[in-house]
Short mmCIF file of C-alpha atoms in Angstrom, two decimals:
data_model
loop_
_atom_site.label_atom_id
_atom_site.label_comp_id
_atom_site.label_asym_id
_atom_site.label_seq_id
_atom_site.Cartn_x
_atom_site.Cartn_y
_atom_site.Cartn_z
CA MET A 532 10.34 26.88 -38.07
CA GLY A 533 9.35 28.58 -34.99
CA GLU A 534 10.09 27.86 -31.21
CA ILE A 535 8.43 25.56 -29.03
CA TYR A 536 8.03 24.79 -25.61
CA GLY A 537 9.36 21.85 -23.78
CA GLY A 538 5.79 21.30 -22.34
CA HIS A 539 4.46 21.38 -26.18
CA LEU A 540 7.24 19.30 -27.32
CA ALA A 541 5.96 16.66 -25.23
CA ALA A 542 3.05 16.99 -26.17
CA ARG A 543 3.96 17.07 -29.43
CA TYR A 544 5.86 13.63 -29.59
CA LEU A 545 2.86 12.21 -27.66
CA LYS A 546 -0.29 12.88 -30.42
CA GLU A 547 2.20 13.02 -33.78
CA VAL A 548 4.44 9.81 -33.10
CA GLU A 549 2.70 7.74 -30.93
CA GLY A 550 -0.84 8.56 -31.00
CA VAL A 551 -1.39 9.33 -27.75
CA ASP A 552 -5.37 11.21 -28.37
CA THR A 553 -6.15 10.55 -23.57
CA VAL A 554 -4.22 11.00 -20.88
CA PHE A 555 -4.80 10.63 -17.35
CA THR A 556 -3.88 13.31 -14.91
CA LEU A 557 -4.12 15.59 -11.71
CA SER A 558 -3.33 18.79 -13.08
CA GLY A 559 0.14 20.68 -10.74
CA GLY A 560 2.01 23.18 -11.14
CA HIS A 561 5.47 21.64 -12.04
CA ILE A 562 3.18 20.32 -15.08
CA GLN A 563 1.14 22.77 -16.36
CA ARG A 564 2.80 23.53 -19.80
CA ILE A 565 2.00 20.02 -20.59
CA LEU A 566 -1.13 20.55 -19.87
CA ASP A 567 -1.10 23.79 -21.94
CA GLY A 568 0.35 21.52 -24.74
CA PHE A 569 -2.46 19.26 -25.17
CA ASN A 570 -4.44 21.62 -26.22
CA ASP A 571 -2.55 22.85 -29.41
CA TYR A 572 -2.58 19.18 -29.70
CA SER A 573 -5.89 17.89 -29.43
CA ILE A 574 -4.87 15.59 -26.86
CA ARG A 575 -7.86 14.96 -24.33
CA ALA A 576 -6.40 15.52 -20.35
CA ILE A 577 -9.13 13.09 -18.22
CA ASP A 578 -8.50 14.66 -15.02
CA VAL A 579 -9.06 13.20 -11.63
CA ARG A 580 -9.16 13.65 -7.67
CA HIS A 581 -6.22 11.10 -6.63
CA GLU A 582 -3.27 10.15 -8.88
CA GLN A 583 -3.97 6.37 -7.96
CA ALA A 584 -6.95 6.71 -10.62
CA ALA A 585 -5.24 8.20 -13.13
CA ALA A 586 -2.50 5.46 -12.75
CA MET A 587 -5.16 2.64 -12.79
CA MET A 588 -7.24 4.22 -15.29
CA ALA A 589 -4.04 4.53 -18.44
CA HIS A 590 -3.20 0.85 -16.70
CA ALA A 591 -6.61 -0.15 -18.17
CA TRP A 592 -6.35 1.67 -20.72
CA SER A 593 -3.37 -0.12 -22.43
CA ILE A 594 -5.23 -3.68 -21.67
CA TYR A 595 -8.12 -3.06 -23.72
CA THR A 596 -6.88 -1.00 -26.72
CA GLY A 597 -3.13 -2.80 -27.12
CA LYS A 598 -1.31 0.49 -27.34
CA PRO A 599 0.53 1.75 -23.98
CA GLY A 600 -1.67 4.05 -21.33
CA VAL A 601 -0.36 7.27 -20.30
CA CYS A 602 -0.77 8.84 -16.87
CA LEU A 603 0.78 12.58 -16.32
CA VAL A 604 1.44 13.41 -12.46
CA THR A 605 2.84 16.39 -10.87
CA ALA A 606 5.68 16.31 -8.41
CA GLY A 607 5.82 15.05 -4.86
CA PRO A 608 2.72 14.15 -3.66
CA GLY A 609 1.30 13.31 -6.61
CA PHE A 610 4.11 10.72 -7.79
CA THR A 611 3.83 9.17 -4.47
CA ASN A 612 0.21 9.26 -5.07
CA SER A 613 0.62 7.07 -8.36
CA LEU A 614 2.93 4.68 -6.81
CA THR A 615 0.29 1.56 -6.10
CA GLY A 616 -1.19 1.79 -9.97
CA VAL A 617 2.18 1.93 -11.07
CA VAL A 618 2.59 -1.66 -8.83
CA ASN A 619 -0.65 -2.87 -9.91
CA ALA A 620 0.77 -2.28 -13.53
CA TYR A 621 4.38 -3.61 -12.97
CA LEU A 622 2.64 -7.34 -11.34
CA ASP A 623 -0.15 -7.05 -14.34
CA ASN A 624 2.23 -6.53 -16.93
CA ALA A 625 0.87 -3.74 -18.09
CA PRO A 626 2.60 -1.27 -21.06
CA LEU A 627 1.85 1.57 -19.02
CA VAL A 628 3.66 5.35 -19.52
CA VAL A 629 3.80 7.62 -16.15
CA LEU A 630 4.88 11.46 -16.96
CA SER A 631 5.68 12.92 -13.96
CA GLY A 632 6.76 16.30 -12.58
CA ARG A 633 9.83 17.02 -10.38
CA SER A 634 11.73 19.81 -8.91
CA PRO A 635 13.96 22.12 -11.14
CA LEU A 636 16.88 20.74 -12.06
CA ARG A 637 18.96 23.62 -10.85
CA ASP A 638 17.58 23.79 -7.11
CA ASP A 639 18.40 20.66 -6.28
CA LEU A 640 19.63 20.09 -2.69
CA LYS A 641 18.13 22.96 -2.15
CA GLY A 642 15.01 21.96 -0.26
CA SER A 643 12.28 23.06 -3.29
CA LEU A 644 9.31 22.59 -3.09
CA GLN A 645 8.05 19.06 -2.90
CA GLU A 646 11.88 18.02 -3.91
CA MET A 647 12.35 14.11 -3.67
CA ASN A 648 14.60 11.33 -5.19
CA GLN A 649 11.40 10.22 -7.29
CA VAL A 650 13.71 7.77 -9.25
CA ASP A 651 15.01 5.56 -6.68
CA MET A 652 11.70 4.83 -5.08
CA ILE A 653 9.97 4.15 -8.20
CA LYS A 654 12.47 2.05 -9.85
CA PRO A 655 12.23 -1.48 -8.32
CA VAL A 656 8.61 -0.81 -9.92
CA VAL A 657 9.47 -0.48 -12.99
CA LYS A 658 10.84 -1.59 -16.11
CA TRP A 659 12.56 1.35 -16.79
CA CYS A 660 12.87 5.19 -15.71
CA GLY A 661 14.79 7.97 -16.32
CA THR A 662 15.23 12.17 -15.85
CA CYS A 663 14.87 14.21 -18.98
CA TYR A 664 17.90 17.55 -18.57
CA GLU A 665 17.56 19.04 -22.17
CA THR A 666 14.65 20.60 -23.81
CA LYS A 667 15.39 19.27 -27.30
CA ARG A 668 15.67 15.71 -25.67
CA ILE A 669 12.97 14.91 -24.56
CA PRO A 670 11.06 13.17 -27.58
CA GLU A 671 14.23 11.24 -27.37
CA TYR A 672 13.46 10.36 -23.78
CA LEU A 673 9.91 9.62 -24.09
CA ALA A 674 10.25 7.36 -27.71
CA ILE A 675 13.07 5.31 -25.35
CA ALA A 676 10.39 5.71 -22.53
CA PHE A 677 7.66 3.94 -24.98
CA THR A 678 9.36 1.77 -26.44
CA HIS A 679 10.65 0.04 -22.65
CA ALA A 680 6.85 -0.11 -22.78
CA VAL A 681 6.15 -2.31 -25.03
CA GLU A 682 8.93 -4.35 -26.14
CA GLY A 683 8.94 -7.95 -24.79
CA ARG A 684 7.86 -8.55 -21.27
CA PRO A 685 5.27 -5.31 -21.50
CA GLY A 686 5.12 -2.82 -18.10
CA PRO A 687 5.49 0.35 -16.63
CA VAL A 688 8.19 3.33 -17.31
CA PHE A 689 8.84 6.46 -15.78
CA LEU A 690 10.16 9.05 -17.34
CA GLU A 691 10.60 13.05 -15.00
CA LEU A 692 10.29 16.34 -17.11
CA PRO A 693 11.38 18.88 -15.19
CA PRO A 694 10.32 22.34 -15.55
CA ASP A 695 12.68 23.95 -16.10
CA ILE A 696 13.66 22.20 -19.48
CA LEU A 697 9.52 21.88 -19.66
CA ASN A 698 9.00 25.90 -19.72
CA VAL A 699 11.61 26.53 -22.11
CA LYS A 700 11.42 27.47 -25.73
CA VAL A 701 13.54 25.30 -28.79
CA ALA A 702 14.18 25.79 -32.08
CA GLU A 703 11.49 23.01 -33.29
CA GLU A 704 14.48 22.11 -36.20
CA SER A 705 16.99 21.18 -32.71
CA ALA A 706 14.57 18.95 -31.31
CA CYS A 707 14.89 15.84 -32.81
CA ILE A 708 11.64 13.45 -33.05
CA PRO A 709 11.55 10.49 -34.25
CA VAL A 710 9.13 9.44 -37.34
CA ARG A 711 7.48 6.54 -35.88
CA ALA A 712 6.00 5.52 -33.23
CA SER A 713 7.53 2.78 -30.49
CA ARG A 714 7.71 -0.95 -32.32
CA LYS A 715 7.11 -4.24 -30.83
CA PHE A 716 9.11 -7.01 -31.77
CA LYS A 717 8.19 -10.44 -32.38
CA PHE A 718 10.14 -13.67 -32.36
CA HIS A 719 10.02 -17.13 -31.80
CA PRO A 720 11.44 -20.28 -30.80
CA ASP A 721 14.03 -22.43 -32.78
CA ASP A 722 12.93 -25.20 -34.95
CA GLU A 723 13.92 -28.26 -32.27
CA ALA A 724 12.22 -27.13 -29.30
CA LEU A 725 8.58 -26.33 -31.76
CA LYS A 726 9.34 -29.56 -33.01
CA ALA A 727 9.85 -31.15 -29.69
CA ALA A 728 6.38 -28.86 -28.36
CA ALA A 729 4.89 -30.62 -31.83
CA ALA A 730 5.82 -33.96 -30.64
CA LEU A 731 4.29 -34.06 -27.01
CA ILE A 732 1.26 -32.62 -28.11
CA ASP A 733 0.54 -35.42 -30.78
CA ARG A 734 1.38 -37.96 -28.14
CA ALA A 735 -1.05 -35.95 -25.49
CA GLU A 736 -4.03 -38.09 -24.70
CA LYS A 737 -5.56 -35.84 -22.77
CA PRO A 738 -4.09 -32.08 -23.48
CA VAL A 739 -5.17 -28.78 -22.18
CA PHE A 740 -4.23 -25.75 -22.70
CA VAL A 741 -4.89 -22.74 -20.52
CA GLY A 742 -4.19 -18.32 -21.72
CA GLY A 743 -2.99 -16.02 -19.79
CA SER A 744 -2.77 -12.41 -20.15
CA GLY A 745 0.27 -12.78 -22.40
CA VAL A 746 -2.38 -13.93 -24.88
CA LEU A 747 -4.14 -10.45 -24.82
CA PHE A 748 -1.02 -8.96 -25.15
CA SER A 749 -0.12 -11.10 -28.11
CA ARG A 750 -3.63 -9.98 -30.03
CA CYS A 751 -3.36 -13.54 -31.51
CA GLU A 752 -7.05 -14.85 -31.55
CA VAL A 753 -6.61 -15.75 -35.27
CA ALA A 754 -3.21 -17.91 -34.27
CA LEU A 755 -4.63 -19.06 -30.95
CA ALA A 756 -8.35 -20.02 -32.72
CA ALA A 757 -6.06 -21.69 -35.30
CA PHE A 758 -4.06 -23.70 -33.44
CA LEU A 759 -7.10 -24.71 -31.03
CA GLU A 760 -8.93 -26.19 -33.70
CA LYS A 761 -6.11 -27.98 -35.35
CA THR A 762 -5.49 -29.96 -32.06
CA GLY A 763 -8.96 -30.42 -31.20
CA MET A 764 -7.68 -29.27 -27.24
CA PRO A 765 -9.65 -28.17 -25.03
CA PHE A 766 -8.84 -24.87 -23.82
CA GLN A 767 -10.15 -21.70 -21.16
CA LEU A 768 -8.22 -17.62 -20.76
CA LEU A 769 -7.35 -16.70 -17.65
CA ASN A 770 -7.14 -12.99 -16.36
CA HIS A 771 -6.89 -10.27 -19.22
CA SER A 772 -6.88 -13.28 -22.19
CA ARG A 773 -10.50 -13.81 -20.82
CA GLY A 774 -12.64 -13.62 -24.19
CA VAL A 775 -10.15 -13.06 -26.63
CA LEU A 776 -11.79 -16.13 -27.56
CA PRO A 777 -15.73 -16.92 -26.58
CA ASP A 778 -16.78 -18.50 -23.52
CA ASP A 779 -19.14 -20.95 -25.80
CA HIS A 780 -16.57 -22.05 -28.60
CA PRO A 781 -17.03 -25.50 -28.81
CA LEU A 782 -13.15 -26.55 -27.19
CA SER A 783 -13.96 -24.36 -24.65
CA ILE A 784 -13.92 -25.05 -20.97
CA ALA A 785 -15.02 -21.67 -19.55
CA GLU A 786 -17.97 -22.98 -17.98
CA GLY A 787 -16.75 -24.67 -15.23
CA GLY A 788 -14.71 -21.67 -13.62
CA PHE A 789 -11.41 -21.90 -12.30
CA THR A 790 -12.49 -24.84 -10.43
CA GLY A 791 -12.60 -26.80 -14.04
CA ILE A 792 -9.61 -25.73 -15.22
CA MET A 793 -8.18 -27.25 -11.74
CA LEU A 794 -9.65 -30.52 -12.30
CA ALA A 795 -8.32 -30.32 -15.73
CA LEU A 796 -4.91 -29.64 -14.75
CA THR A 797 -5.08 -32.25 -12.56
CA GLN A 798 -6.37 -34.81 -14.76
CA ALA A 799 -3.90 -33.75 -17.99
CA ASP A 800 -1.50 -35.50 -19.90
CA LEU A 801 0.07 -32.49 -20.97
CA ILE A 802 -0.62 -28.76 -19.98
CA VAL A 803 0.45 -26.25 -22.68
CA SER A 804 0.46 -22.68 -20.86
CA ALA A 805 0.71 -19.52 -22.75
CA GLY A 806 1.69 -16.08 -20.98
CA VAL A 807 0.32 -17.24 -17.48
CA ARG A 808 2.22 -17.41 -14.32
CA PHE A 809 2.40 -20.65 -11.96
CA ASN A 810 1.65 -18.56 -9.01
CA TRP A 811 -0.74 -18.84 -6.23
CA GLN A 812 -3.54 -19.79 -7.67
CA PHE A 813 -2.19 -22.64 -9.70
CA GLN A 814 -0.13 -23.86 -6.08
CA PHE A 815 2.95 -22.99 -7.71
CA GLY A 816 2.84 -25.83 -10.39
CA THR A 817 2.12 -28.34 -7.78
CA LEU A 818 -1.35 -29.27 -8.78
CA PHE A 819 0.02 -31.58 -11.84
CA PRO A 820 3.25 -33.23 -11.08
CA LYS A 821 2.74 -36.03 -13.51
CA ALA A 822 1.85 -33.83 -16.92
CA LYS A 823 4.07 -32.90 -19.53
CA LEU A 824 4.92 -29.04 -19.81
CA VAL A 825 4.61 -26.80 -22.61
CA ARG A 826 5.18 -23.14 -21.80
CA ILE A 827 4.70 -20.41 -24.10
CA ASP A 828 6.14 -17.04 -22.61
CA ILE A 829 7.79 -14.03 -23.92
CA ASP A 830 9.92 -13.45 -20.97
CA PRO A 831 12.43 -16.22 -20.58
CA CYS A 832 12.58 -16.21 -16.47
CA GLU A 833 9.07 -17.28 -16.59
CA ILE A 834 9.52 -20.49 -18.65
CA ASP A 835 10.87 -23.06 -15.65
CA ARG A 836 9.62 -20.94 -12.70
CA ASN A 837 8.09 -22.96 -9.83
CA ARG A 838 7.60 -25.51 -12.20
CA CYS A 839 9.75 -26.11 -14.91
CA ALA A 840 9.06 -26.95 -18.48
CA ASP A 841 9.72 -30.41 -20.79
CA VAL A 842 9.38 -28.42 -23.63
CA GLY A 843 10.12 -24.10 -23.24
CA LEU A 844 8.79 -21.84 -26.23
CA CYS A 845 10.27 -18.53 -25.44
CA GLY A 846 8.58 -15.51 -27.75
CA ASP A 847 5.25 -13.83 -28.43
CA VAL A 848 2.57 -16.02 -27.79
CA GLY A 849 1.39 -15.46 -30.96
CA SER A 850 3.85 -15.88 -33.47
CA VAL A 851 4.79 -18.93 -31.79
CA LEU A 852 1.32 -20.52 -31.87
CA THR A 853 1.52 -19.58 -35.74
CA HIS A 854 5.12 -21.50 -35.95
CA LEU A 855 3.91 -24.32 -34.46
CA THR A 856 -0.19 -25.39 -35.46
CA PRO A 857 2.08 -26.38 -39.10
CA LEU A 858 4.05 -29.09 -36.94
CA VAL A 859 1.08 -30.47 -35.28
CA LYS A 860 -1.19 -33.63 -35.68
CA LYS A 861 -5.11 -32.85 -37.28
CA ALA A 862 -6.95 -34.27 -33.76
CA GLU A 863 -9.67 -34.10 -31.61
CA HIS A 864 -10.49 -34.99 -28.13
CA SER A 865 -14.51 -35.25 -27.48
CA ARG A 866 -14.05 -37.74 -24.98
CA TRP A 867 -11.87 -35.71 -23.16
CA LEU A 868 -13.77 -32.75 -23.88
CA THR A 869 -17.27 -33.84 -22.96
CA ASP A 870 -15.84 -35.36 -19.70
CA LEU A 871 -14.09 -32.03 -18.38
CA ARG A 872 -17.83 -30.10 -18.96
CA GLN A 873 -19.46 -32.75 -16.99
CA ALA A 874 -17.34 -32.94 -13.94
CA GLY A 875 -17.47 -28.60 -14.14
CA GLN A 876 -20.58 -28.45 -14.00
CA ALA A 877 -21.32 -30.75 -11.08
CA PHE A 878 -18.69 -28.94 -9.20
CA ASN A 879 -21.03 -26.14 -10.26
CA ALA A 880 -24.32 -27.51 -9.88
CA SER A 881 -25.16 -25.50 -6.77
CA GLU A 882 -24.24 -22.00 -8.50
CA LEU A 883 -26.05 -23.01 -11.21
CA LYS A 884 -28.98 -23.06 -9.34
CA LEU A 885 -28.68 -19.99 -7.16
CA ARG A 886 -28.53 -18.59 -10.69
CA GLU A 887 -32.21 -19.32 -10.88
CA THR A 888 -34.04 -19.22 -7.52
CA VAL A 889 -35.64 -16.60 -6.62
CA SER A 890 -35.16 -15.24 -3.33
CA HIS A 891 -35.61 -11.84 -0.61
CA PRO A 892 -33.08 -10.47 -0.59
CA ILE A 893 -31.66 -11.44 -3.75
CA HIS A 894 -28.54 -13.70 -3.64
CA PRO A 895 -25.63 -11.92 -4.88
CA ILE A 896 -25.19 -14.79 -7.49
CA ARG A 897 -28.07 -14.42 -8.94
CA LEU A 898 -28.07 -10.92 -9.32
CA VAL A 899 -24.34 -11.40 -11.40
CA ALA A 900 -26.26 -14.27 -13.45
CA GLN A 901 -29.10 -11.45 -14.50
CA LEU A 902 -27.03 -8.84 -14.92
CA GLN A 903 -24.84 -10.76 -17.55
CA LYS A 904 -27.75 -11.72 -19.64
CA ALA A 905 -29.04 -7.91 -19.25
CA VAL A 906 -25.94 -6.74 -20.43
CA GLY A 907 -24.87 -8.77 -23.26
CA GLU A 908 -21.43 -10.81 -23.72
CA ASP A 909 -19.46 -8.03 -24.90
CA ALA A 910 -19.86 -5.97 -21.73
#
């Protein structure tokens, strides 16, 4: 085997181990060797005009492919320009991998070009951050970064790759390249918690299921459909989970919009929430003080946040539903579902009228409705 530049070693890991074929970037001197490596390993570099766009595009890529999005930025202003996008991914729980140049290690504290303490600046808004100090360890550090991005609650990670490790050649056999991509381990609650949740579900007369982005990250459409169809539970999917099941599903109350789900929550006697935060949109959990709550989340810190759960099920949403569904009884709540749909339609009557009313200039609601018809359900 021959020798390989550190930058090419990074590109090799991205392509051969993680299967990355697209990276969002804005070229810069500190990261040039990685960009050169992209040519060797057929990685498409989408070059943007501002690093914020690179981070946000990689964020979106991660949401809709189910794989970590990768952005590559140069040192100093390239790094700082990306911060808004990184914070957005952090608040959105998106598995974003940010690779950044930095000033050379040999010139630390000398006032090198674009020298700054990037790691401490970004630390509060990422799951993990670090600096690689040795060329042959680049694959090892990349593996650590990707693992942190996807494991447990997803989120952004940050890795600095200095030019004086990227521009150095090492023997290929000296670089330990992992043989498989980073994996997301799935876990589920203990049997007693699952049985307690099933008992609440079986007793409920007006249950509602509300799902958030954690449903999408779990890629659990089969398990979700099986659970809902067995329990007969009206549901609405919000945030990035919108579309995991179609809005016209027989149990969906999506037509009522956010107003409809708020109405449902205030009238429900049981709420099953999955991968959703009770933040300002839900008035911090104060909308449904009397309803029983079964809360599913991969992050244990979310289980009792803002509203204590009657039963907390900590784990991957799909795994939890797979284990919960056999424990619940077959049920139907057709009268409750009809009531919710009628109430939602009443709230939205004025909007529905505007969708069909011709006016000059066109009303924004009618414009959006016509666009929806034109682009189709899968857009």
